[in-house]
C-alpha positions as protocol buffer text, in pm:
chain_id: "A"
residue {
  index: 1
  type: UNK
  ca { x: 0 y: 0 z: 0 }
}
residue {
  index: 2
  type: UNK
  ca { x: 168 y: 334 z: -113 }
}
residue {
  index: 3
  type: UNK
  ca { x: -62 y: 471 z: 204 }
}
residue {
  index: 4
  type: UNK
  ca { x: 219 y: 812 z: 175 }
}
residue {
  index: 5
  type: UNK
  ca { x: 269 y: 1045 z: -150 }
}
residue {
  index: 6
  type: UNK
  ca { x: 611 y: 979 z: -221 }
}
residue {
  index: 7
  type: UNK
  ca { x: 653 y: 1176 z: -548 }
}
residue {
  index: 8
  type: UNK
  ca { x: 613 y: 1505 z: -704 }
}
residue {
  index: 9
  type: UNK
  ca { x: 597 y: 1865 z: -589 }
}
residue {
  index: 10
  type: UNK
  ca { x: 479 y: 1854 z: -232 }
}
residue {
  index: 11
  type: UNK
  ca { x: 597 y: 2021 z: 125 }
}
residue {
  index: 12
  type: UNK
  ca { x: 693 y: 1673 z: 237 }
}
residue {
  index: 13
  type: UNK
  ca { x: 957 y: 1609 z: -38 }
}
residue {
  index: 14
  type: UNK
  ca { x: 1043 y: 1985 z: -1 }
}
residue {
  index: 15
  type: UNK
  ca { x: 1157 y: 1972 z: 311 }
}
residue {
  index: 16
  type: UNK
  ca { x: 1368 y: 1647 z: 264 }
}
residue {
  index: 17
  type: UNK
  ca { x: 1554 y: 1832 z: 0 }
}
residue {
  index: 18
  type: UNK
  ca { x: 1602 y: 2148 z: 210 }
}
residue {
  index: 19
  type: UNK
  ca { x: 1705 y: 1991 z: 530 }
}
residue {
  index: 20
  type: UNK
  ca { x: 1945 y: 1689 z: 348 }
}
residue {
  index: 21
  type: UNK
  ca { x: 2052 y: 1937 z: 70 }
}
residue {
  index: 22
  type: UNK
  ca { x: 2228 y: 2083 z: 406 }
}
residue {
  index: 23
  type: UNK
  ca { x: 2441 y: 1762 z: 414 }
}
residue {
  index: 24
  type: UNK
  ca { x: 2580 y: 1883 z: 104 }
}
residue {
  index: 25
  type: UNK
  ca { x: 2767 y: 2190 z: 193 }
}
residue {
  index: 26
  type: UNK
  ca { x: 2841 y: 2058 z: 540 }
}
residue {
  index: 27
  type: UNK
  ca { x: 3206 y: 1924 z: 637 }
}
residue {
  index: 28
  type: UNK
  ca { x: 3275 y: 1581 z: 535 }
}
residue {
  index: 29
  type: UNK
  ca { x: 3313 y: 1553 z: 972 }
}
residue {
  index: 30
  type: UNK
  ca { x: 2994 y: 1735 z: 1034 }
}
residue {
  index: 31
  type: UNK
  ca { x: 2796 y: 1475 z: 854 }
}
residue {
  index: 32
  type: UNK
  ca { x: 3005 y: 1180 z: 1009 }
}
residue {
  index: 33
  type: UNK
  ca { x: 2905 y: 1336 z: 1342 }
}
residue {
  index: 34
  type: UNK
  ca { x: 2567 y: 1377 z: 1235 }
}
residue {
  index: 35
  type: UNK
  ca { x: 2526 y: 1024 z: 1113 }
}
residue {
  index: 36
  type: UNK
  ca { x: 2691 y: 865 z: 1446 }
}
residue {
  index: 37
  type: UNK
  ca { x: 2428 y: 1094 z: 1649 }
}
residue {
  index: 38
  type: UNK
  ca { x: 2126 y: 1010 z: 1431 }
}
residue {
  index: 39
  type: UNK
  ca { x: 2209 y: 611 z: 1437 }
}
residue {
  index: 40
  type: UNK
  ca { x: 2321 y: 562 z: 1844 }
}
residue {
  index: 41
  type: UNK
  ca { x: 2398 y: 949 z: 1997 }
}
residue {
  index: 42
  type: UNK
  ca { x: 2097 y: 1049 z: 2091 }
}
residue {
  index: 43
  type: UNK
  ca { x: 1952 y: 695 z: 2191 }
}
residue {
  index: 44
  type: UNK
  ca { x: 2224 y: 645 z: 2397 }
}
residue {
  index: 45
  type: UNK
  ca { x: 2167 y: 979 z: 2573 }
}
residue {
  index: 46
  type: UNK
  ca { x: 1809 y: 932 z: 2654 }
}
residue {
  index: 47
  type: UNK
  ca { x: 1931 y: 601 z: 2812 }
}
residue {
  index: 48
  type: UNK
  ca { x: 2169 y: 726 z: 3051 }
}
residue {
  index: 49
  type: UNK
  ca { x: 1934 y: 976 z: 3061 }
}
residue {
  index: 50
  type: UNK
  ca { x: 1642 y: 755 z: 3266 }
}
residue {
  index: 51
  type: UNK
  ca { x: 1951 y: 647 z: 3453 }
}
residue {
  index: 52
  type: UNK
  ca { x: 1993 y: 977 z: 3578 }
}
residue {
  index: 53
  type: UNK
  ca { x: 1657 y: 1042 z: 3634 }
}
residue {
  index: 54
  type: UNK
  ca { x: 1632 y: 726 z: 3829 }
}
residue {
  index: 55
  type: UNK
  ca { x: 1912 y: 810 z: 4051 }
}
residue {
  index: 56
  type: UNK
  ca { x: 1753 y: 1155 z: 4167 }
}
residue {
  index: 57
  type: UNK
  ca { x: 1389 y: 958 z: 4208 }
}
residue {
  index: 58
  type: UNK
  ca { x: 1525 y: 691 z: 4478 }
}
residue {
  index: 59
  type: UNK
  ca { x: 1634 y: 993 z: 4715 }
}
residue {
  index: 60
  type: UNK
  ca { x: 1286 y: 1110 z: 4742 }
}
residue {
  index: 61
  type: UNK
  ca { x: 1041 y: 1030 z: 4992 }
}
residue {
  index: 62
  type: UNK
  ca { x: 866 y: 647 z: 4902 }
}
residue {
  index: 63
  type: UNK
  ca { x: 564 y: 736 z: 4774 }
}
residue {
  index: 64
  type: UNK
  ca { x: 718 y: 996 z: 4537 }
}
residue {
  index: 65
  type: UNK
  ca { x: 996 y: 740 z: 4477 }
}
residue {
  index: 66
  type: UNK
  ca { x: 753 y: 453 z: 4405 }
}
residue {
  index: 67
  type: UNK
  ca { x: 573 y: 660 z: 4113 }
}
residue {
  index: 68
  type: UNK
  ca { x: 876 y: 794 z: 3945 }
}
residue {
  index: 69
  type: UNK
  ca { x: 1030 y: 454 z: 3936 }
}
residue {
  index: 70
  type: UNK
  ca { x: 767 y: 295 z: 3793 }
}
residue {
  index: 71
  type: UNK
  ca { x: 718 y: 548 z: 3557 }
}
residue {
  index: 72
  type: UNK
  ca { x: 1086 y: 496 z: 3460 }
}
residue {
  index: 73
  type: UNK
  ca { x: 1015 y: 133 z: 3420 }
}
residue {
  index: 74
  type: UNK
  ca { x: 737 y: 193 z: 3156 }
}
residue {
  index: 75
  type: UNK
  ca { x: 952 y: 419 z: 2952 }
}
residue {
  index: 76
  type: UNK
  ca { x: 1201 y: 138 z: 2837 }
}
residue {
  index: 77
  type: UNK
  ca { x: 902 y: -98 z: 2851 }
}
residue {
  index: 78
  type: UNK
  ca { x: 654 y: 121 z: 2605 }
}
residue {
  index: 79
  type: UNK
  ca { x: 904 y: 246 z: 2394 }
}
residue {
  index: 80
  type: UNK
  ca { x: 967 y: -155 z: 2305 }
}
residue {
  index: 81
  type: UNK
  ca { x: 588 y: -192 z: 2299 }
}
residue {
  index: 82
  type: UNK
  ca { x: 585 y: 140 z: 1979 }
}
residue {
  index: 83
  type: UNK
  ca { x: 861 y: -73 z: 1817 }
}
residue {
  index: 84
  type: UNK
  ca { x: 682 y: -377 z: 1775 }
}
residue {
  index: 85
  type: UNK
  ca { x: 352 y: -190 z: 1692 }
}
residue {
  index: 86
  type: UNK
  ca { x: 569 y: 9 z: 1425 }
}
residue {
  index: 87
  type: UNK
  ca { x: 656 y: -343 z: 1286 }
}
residue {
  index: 88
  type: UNK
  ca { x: 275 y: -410 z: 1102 }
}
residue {
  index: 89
  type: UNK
  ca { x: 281 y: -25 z: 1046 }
}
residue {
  index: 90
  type: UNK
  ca { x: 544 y: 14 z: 810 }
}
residue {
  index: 91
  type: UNK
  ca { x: 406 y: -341 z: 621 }
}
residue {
  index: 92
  type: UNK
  ca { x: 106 y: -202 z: 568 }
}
residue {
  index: 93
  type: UNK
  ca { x: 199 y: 168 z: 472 }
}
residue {
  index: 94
  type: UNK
  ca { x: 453 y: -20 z: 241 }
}
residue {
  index: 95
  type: UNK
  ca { x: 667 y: 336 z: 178 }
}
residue {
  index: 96
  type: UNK
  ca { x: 991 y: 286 z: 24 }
}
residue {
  index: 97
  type: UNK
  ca { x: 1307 y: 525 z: 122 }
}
residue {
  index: 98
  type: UNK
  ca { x: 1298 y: 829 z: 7 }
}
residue {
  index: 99
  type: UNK
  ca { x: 1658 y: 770 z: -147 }
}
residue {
  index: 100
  type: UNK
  ca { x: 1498 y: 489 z: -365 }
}
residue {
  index: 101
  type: UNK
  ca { x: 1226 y: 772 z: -495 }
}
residue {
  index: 102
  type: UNK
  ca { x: 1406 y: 1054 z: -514 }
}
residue {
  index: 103
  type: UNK
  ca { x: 1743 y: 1114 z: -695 }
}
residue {
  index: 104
  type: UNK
  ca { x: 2013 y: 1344 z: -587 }
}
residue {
  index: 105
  type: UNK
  ca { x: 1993 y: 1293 z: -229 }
}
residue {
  index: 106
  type: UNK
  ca { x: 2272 y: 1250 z: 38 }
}
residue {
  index: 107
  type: UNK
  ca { x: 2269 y: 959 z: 214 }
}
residue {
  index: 108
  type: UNK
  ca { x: 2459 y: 968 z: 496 }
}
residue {
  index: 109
  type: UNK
  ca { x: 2442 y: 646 z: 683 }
}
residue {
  index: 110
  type: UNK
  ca { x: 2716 y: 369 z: 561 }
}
residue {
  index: 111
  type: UNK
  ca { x: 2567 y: 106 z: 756 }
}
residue {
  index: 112
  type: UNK
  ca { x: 2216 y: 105 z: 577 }
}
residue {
  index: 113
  type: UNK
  ca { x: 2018 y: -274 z: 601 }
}
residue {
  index: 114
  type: UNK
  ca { x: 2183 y: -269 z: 993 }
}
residue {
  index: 115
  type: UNK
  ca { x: 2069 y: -104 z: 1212 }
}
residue {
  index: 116
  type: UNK
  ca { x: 1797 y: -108 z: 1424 }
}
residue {
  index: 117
  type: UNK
  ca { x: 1458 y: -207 z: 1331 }
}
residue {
  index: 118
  type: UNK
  ca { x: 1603 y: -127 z: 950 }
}
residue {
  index: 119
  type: UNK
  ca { x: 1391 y: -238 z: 653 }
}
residue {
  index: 120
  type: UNK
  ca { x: 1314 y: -130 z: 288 }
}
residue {
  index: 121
  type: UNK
  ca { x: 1012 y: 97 z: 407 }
}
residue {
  index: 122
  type: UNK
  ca { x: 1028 y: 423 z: 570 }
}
residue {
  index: 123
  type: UNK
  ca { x: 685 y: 513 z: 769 }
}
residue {
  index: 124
  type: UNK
  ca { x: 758 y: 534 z: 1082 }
}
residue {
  index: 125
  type: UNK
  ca { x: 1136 y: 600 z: 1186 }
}
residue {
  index: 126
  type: UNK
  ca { x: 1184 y: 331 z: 1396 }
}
residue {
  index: 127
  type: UNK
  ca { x: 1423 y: 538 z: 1571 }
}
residue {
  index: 128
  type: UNK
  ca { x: 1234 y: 824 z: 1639 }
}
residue {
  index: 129
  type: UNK
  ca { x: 983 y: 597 z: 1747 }
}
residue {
  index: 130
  type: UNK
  ca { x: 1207 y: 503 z: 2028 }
}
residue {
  index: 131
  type: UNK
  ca { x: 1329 y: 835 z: 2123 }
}
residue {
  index: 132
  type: UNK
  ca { x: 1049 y: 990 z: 2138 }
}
residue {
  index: 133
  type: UNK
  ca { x: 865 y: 723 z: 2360 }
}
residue {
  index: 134
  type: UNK
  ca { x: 1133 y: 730 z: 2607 }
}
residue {
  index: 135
  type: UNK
  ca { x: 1128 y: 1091 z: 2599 }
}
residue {
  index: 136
  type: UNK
  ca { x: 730 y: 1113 z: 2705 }
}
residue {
  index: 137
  type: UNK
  ca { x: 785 y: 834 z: 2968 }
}
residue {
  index: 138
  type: UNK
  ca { x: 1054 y: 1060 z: 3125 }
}
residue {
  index: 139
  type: UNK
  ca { x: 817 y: 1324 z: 3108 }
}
residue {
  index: 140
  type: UNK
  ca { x: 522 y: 1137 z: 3255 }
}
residue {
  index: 141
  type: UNK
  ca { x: 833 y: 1047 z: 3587 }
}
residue {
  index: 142
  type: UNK
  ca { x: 1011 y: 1436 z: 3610 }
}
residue {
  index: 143
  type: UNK
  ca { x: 894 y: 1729 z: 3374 }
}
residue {
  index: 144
  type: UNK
  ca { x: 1222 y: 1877 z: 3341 }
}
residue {
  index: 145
  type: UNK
  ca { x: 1402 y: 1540 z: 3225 }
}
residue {
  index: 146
  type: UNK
  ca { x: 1153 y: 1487 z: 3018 }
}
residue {
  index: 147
  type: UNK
  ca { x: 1133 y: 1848 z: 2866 }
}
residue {
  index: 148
  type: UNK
  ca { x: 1472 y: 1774 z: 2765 }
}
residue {
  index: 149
  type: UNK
  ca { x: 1392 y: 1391 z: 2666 }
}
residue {
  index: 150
  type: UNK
  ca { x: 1133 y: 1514 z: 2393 }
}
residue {
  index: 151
  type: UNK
  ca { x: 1370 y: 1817 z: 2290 }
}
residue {
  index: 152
  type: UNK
  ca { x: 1635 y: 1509 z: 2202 }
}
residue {
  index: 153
  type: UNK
  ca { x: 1350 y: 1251 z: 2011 }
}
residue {
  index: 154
  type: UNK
  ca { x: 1275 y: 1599 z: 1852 }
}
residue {
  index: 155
  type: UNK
  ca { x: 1634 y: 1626 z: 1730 }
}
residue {
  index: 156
  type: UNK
  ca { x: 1672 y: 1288 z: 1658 }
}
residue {
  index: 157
  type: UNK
  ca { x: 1434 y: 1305 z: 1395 }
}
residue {
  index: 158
  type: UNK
  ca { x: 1610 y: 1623 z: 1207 }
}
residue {
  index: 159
  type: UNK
  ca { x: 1913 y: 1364 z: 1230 }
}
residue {
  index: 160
  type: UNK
  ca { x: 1718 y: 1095 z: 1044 }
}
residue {
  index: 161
  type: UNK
  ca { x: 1557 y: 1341 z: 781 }
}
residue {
  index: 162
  type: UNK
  ca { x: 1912 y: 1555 z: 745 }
}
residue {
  index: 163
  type: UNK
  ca { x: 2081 y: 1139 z: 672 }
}
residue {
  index: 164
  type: UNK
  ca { x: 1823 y: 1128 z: 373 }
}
residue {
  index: 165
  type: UNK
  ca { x: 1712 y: 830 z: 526 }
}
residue {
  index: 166
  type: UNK
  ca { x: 1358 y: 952 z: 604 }
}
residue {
  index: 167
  type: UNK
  ca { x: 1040 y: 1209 z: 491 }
}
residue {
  index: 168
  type: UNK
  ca { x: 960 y: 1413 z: 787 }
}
residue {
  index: 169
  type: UNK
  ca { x: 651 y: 1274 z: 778 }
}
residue {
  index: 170
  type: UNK
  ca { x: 823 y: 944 z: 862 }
}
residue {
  index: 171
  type: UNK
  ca { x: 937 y: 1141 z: 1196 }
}
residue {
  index: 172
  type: UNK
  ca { x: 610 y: 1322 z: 1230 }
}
residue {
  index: 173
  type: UNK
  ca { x: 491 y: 955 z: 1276 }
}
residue {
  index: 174
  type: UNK
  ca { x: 731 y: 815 z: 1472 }
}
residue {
  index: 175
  type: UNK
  ca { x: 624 y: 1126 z: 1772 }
}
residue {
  index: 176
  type: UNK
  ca { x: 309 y: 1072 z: 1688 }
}
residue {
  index: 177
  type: UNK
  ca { x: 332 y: 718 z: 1758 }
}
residue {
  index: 178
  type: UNK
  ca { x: 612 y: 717 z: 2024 }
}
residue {
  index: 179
  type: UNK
  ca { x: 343 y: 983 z: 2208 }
}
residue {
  index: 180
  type: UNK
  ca { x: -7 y: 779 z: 2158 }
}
residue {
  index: 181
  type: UNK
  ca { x: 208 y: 413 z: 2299 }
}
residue {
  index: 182
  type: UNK
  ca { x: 327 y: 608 z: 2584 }
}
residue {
  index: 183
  type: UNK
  ca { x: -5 y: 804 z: 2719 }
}
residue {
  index: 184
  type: UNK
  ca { x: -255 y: 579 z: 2628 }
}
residue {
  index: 185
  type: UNK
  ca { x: -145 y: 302 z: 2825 }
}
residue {
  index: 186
  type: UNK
  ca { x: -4 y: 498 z: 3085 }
}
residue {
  index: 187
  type: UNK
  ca { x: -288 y: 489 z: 3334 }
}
residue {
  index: 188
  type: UNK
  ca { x: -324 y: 87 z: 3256 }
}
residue {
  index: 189
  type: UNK
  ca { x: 63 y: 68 z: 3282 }
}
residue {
  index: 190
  type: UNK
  ca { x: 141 y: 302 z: 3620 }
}
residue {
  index: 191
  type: UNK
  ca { x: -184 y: 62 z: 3801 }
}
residue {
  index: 192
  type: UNK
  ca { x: -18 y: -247 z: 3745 }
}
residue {
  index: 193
  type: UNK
  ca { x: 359 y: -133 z: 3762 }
}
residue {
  index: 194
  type: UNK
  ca { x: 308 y: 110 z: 4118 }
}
residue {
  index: 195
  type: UNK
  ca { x: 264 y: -161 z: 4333 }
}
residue {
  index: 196
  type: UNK
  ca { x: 496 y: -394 z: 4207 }
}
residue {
  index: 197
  type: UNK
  ca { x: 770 y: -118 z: 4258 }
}
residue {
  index: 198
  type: UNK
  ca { x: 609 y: -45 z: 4586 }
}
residue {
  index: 199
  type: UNK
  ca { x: 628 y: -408 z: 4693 }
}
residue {
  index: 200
  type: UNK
  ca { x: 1025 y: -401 z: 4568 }
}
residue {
  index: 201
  type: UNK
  ca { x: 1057 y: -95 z: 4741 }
}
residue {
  index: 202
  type: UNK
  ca { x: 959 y: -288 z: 5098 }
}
residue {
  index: 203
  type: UNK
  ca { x: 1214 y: -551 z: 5031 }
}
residue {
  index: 204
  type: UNK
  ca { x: 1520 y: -624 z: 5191 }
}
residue {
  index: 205
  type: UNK
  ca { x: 1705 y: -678 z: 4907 }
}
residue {
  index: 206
  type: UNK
  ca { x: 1574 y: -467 z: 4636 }
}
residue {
  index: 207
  type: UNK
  ca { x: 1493 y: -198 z: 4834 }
}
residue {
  index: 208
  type: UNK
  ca { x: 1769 y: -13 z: 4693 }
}
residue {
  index: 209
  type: UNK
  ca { x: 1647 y: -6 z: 4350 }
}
residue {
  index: 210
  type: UNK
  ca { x: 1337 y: 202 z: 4459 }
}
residue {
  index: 211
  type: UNK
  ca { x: 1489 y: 426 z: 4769 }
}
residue {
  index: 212
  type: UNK
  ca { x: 1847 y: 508 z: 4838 }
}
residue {
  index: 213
  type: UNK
  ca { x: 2004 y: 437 z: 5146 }
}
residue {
  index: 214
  type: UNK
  ca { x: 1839 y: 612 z: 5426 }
}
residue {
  index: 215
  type: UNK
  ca { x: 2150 y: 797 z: 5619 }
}
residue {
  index: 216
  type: UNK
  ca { x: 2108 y: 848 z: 5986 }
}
residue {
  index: 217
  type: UNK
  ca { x: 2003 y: 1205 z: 6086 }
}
residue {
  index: 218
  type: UNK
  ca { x: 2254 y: 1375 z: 6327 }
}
residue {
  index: 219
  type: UNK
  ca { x: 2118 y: 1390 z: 6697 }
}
residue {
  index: 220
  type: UNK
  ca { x: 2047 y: 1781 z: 6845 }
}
residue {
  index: 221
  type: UNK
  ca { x: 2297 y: 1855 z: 7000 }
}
residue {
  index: 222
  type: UNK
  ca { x: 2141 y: 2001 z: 7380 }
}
residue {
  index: 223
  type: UNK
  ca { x: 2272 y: 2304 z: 7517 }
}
residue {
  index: 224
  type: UNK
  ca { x: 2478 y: 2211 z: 7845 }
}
residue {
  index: 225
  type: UNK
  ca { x: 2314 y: 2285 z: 8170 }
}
residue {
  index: 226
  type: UNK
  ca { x: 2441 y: 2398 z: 8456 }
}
residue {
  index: 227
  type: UNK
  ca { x: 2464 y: 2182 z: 8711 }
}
residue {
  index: 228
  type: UNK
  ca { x: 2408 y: 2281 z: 9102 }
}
residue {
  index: 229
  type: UNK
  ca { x: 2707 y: 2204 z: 9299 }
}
residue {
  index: 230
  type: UNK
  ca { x: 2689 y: 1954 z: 9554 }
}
residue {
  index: 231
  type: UNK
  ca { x: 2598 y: 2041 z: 9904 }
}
residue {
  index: 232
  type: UNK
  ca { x: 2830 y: 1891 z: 10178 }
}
residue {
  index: 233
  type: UNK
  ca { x: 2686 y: 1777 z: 10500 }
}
residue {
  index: 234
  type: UNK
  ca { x: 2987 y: 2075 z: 10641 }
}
residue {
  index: 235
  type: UNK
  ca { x: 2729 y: 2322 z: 10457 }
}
residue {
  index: 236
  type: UNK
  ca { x: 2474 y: 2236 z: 10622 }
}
residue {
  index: 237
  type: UNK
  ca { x: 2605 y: 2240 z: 10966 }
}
residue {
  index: 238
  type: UNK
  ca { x: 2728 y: 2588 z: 10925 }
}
């Protein structure tokens, strides 16, 4: 199913040219950078990330703690969920690369046919997809992580279209997508997930994973009283 225009005068194809032709009068390292970014860069730094995120959630107080974890834990886990519904997606949309359409474009990744979820059609970047879910699930655990989560999916779908490996209606999709997988199921996701952290939380030996060590708090220090000097049976006498 073409499902996509993938020809002719349009704003779709427009934009590919504009933001790829780019590529063209960029520095032969720009677009190396560019294509290392666009494959595993920004992926990788929405990973570390939810670590980060995680780290400042487990020194909050539980019941705080308990949500943002398992918020954290449906990021990963929904942005594998828009992968697999992306699968069908692209089968049925059946649109080819835009490099296979159009001529005179600059594809920039070397590894094409490897890497993730990579396939002859184009609707939706796969890896967009994936950014952007784990993006929104950061968002849905700490606003300002996840502010800068969706900034990155954002980016990593100029990447993709700037590679000539993608329309950006491909990347339209994949936020679109990435977005709908996240919130939808959110509410289904956080009821069953919450008390499973909670219970983890409670545990001896996974506590840790949920709350960070509890430190001691210092004592108050008293003021010193005075004391009353003792009274001699001499004292008394006198």
């Amino acid at each position: 199913m073409a499902g996509l225009t993938t020809g002719g005068p349009n704003v779709d194809v427009s934009l590919l040219y504009g933001i790829n032709g780019a590529a063209r009068h960029a520095p032969a390292w720009l677009d190396r950078v560019v294509s290392l970014v666009g494959e595993y860069g920004i992926l990788l730094a929405l990973v570390l990330l939810v670590l980060w995120c995680w780290r400042g959630a487990r020194r909050q107080d539980e019941a705080t703690a308990v949500e943002s974890v398992a918020a954290l834990v449906w990021a990963p886990l929904a942005a594998g969920l828009a992968l697999l519904v992306n699968v069908p997606l692209r089968e049925f949309v059946g649109r080819q690369r835009p490099f296979r359409q159009h001529e005179g474009l600059q594809v920039l990744d070397p590894a094409f046919g490897w890497g993730l979820g990579r396939t002859e059609f184009s609707f939706v970047s796969g890896h967009t997809t994936l950014a952007m879910a784990l993006g929104v699930g950061l968002f849905v655990a700490n606003r300002k992580f996840g502010l800068l989560g969706i900034g990155l999916a954002f980016a990593e779908g100029l990447c993709r279209v700037y590679m000539g490996i993608h329309y950006p209606t491909d990347v339209i999709g994949g936020l679109a997508l990435g977005t709908a997988v996240v919130l939808l199921l959110a509410p289904l996701a956080m009821a069953a997930l919450t008390p499973l952290v909670r219970a983890v939380a409670r545990s001896r030996r996974g506590g840790r994973l949920v709350r960070a060590k509890n430190l001691a708090l210092p004592r108050p220090v008293g003021l010193p009283q005075a004391q009353t000097p003792p009274t001699h049976e001499s004292d008394l006498a006198a």
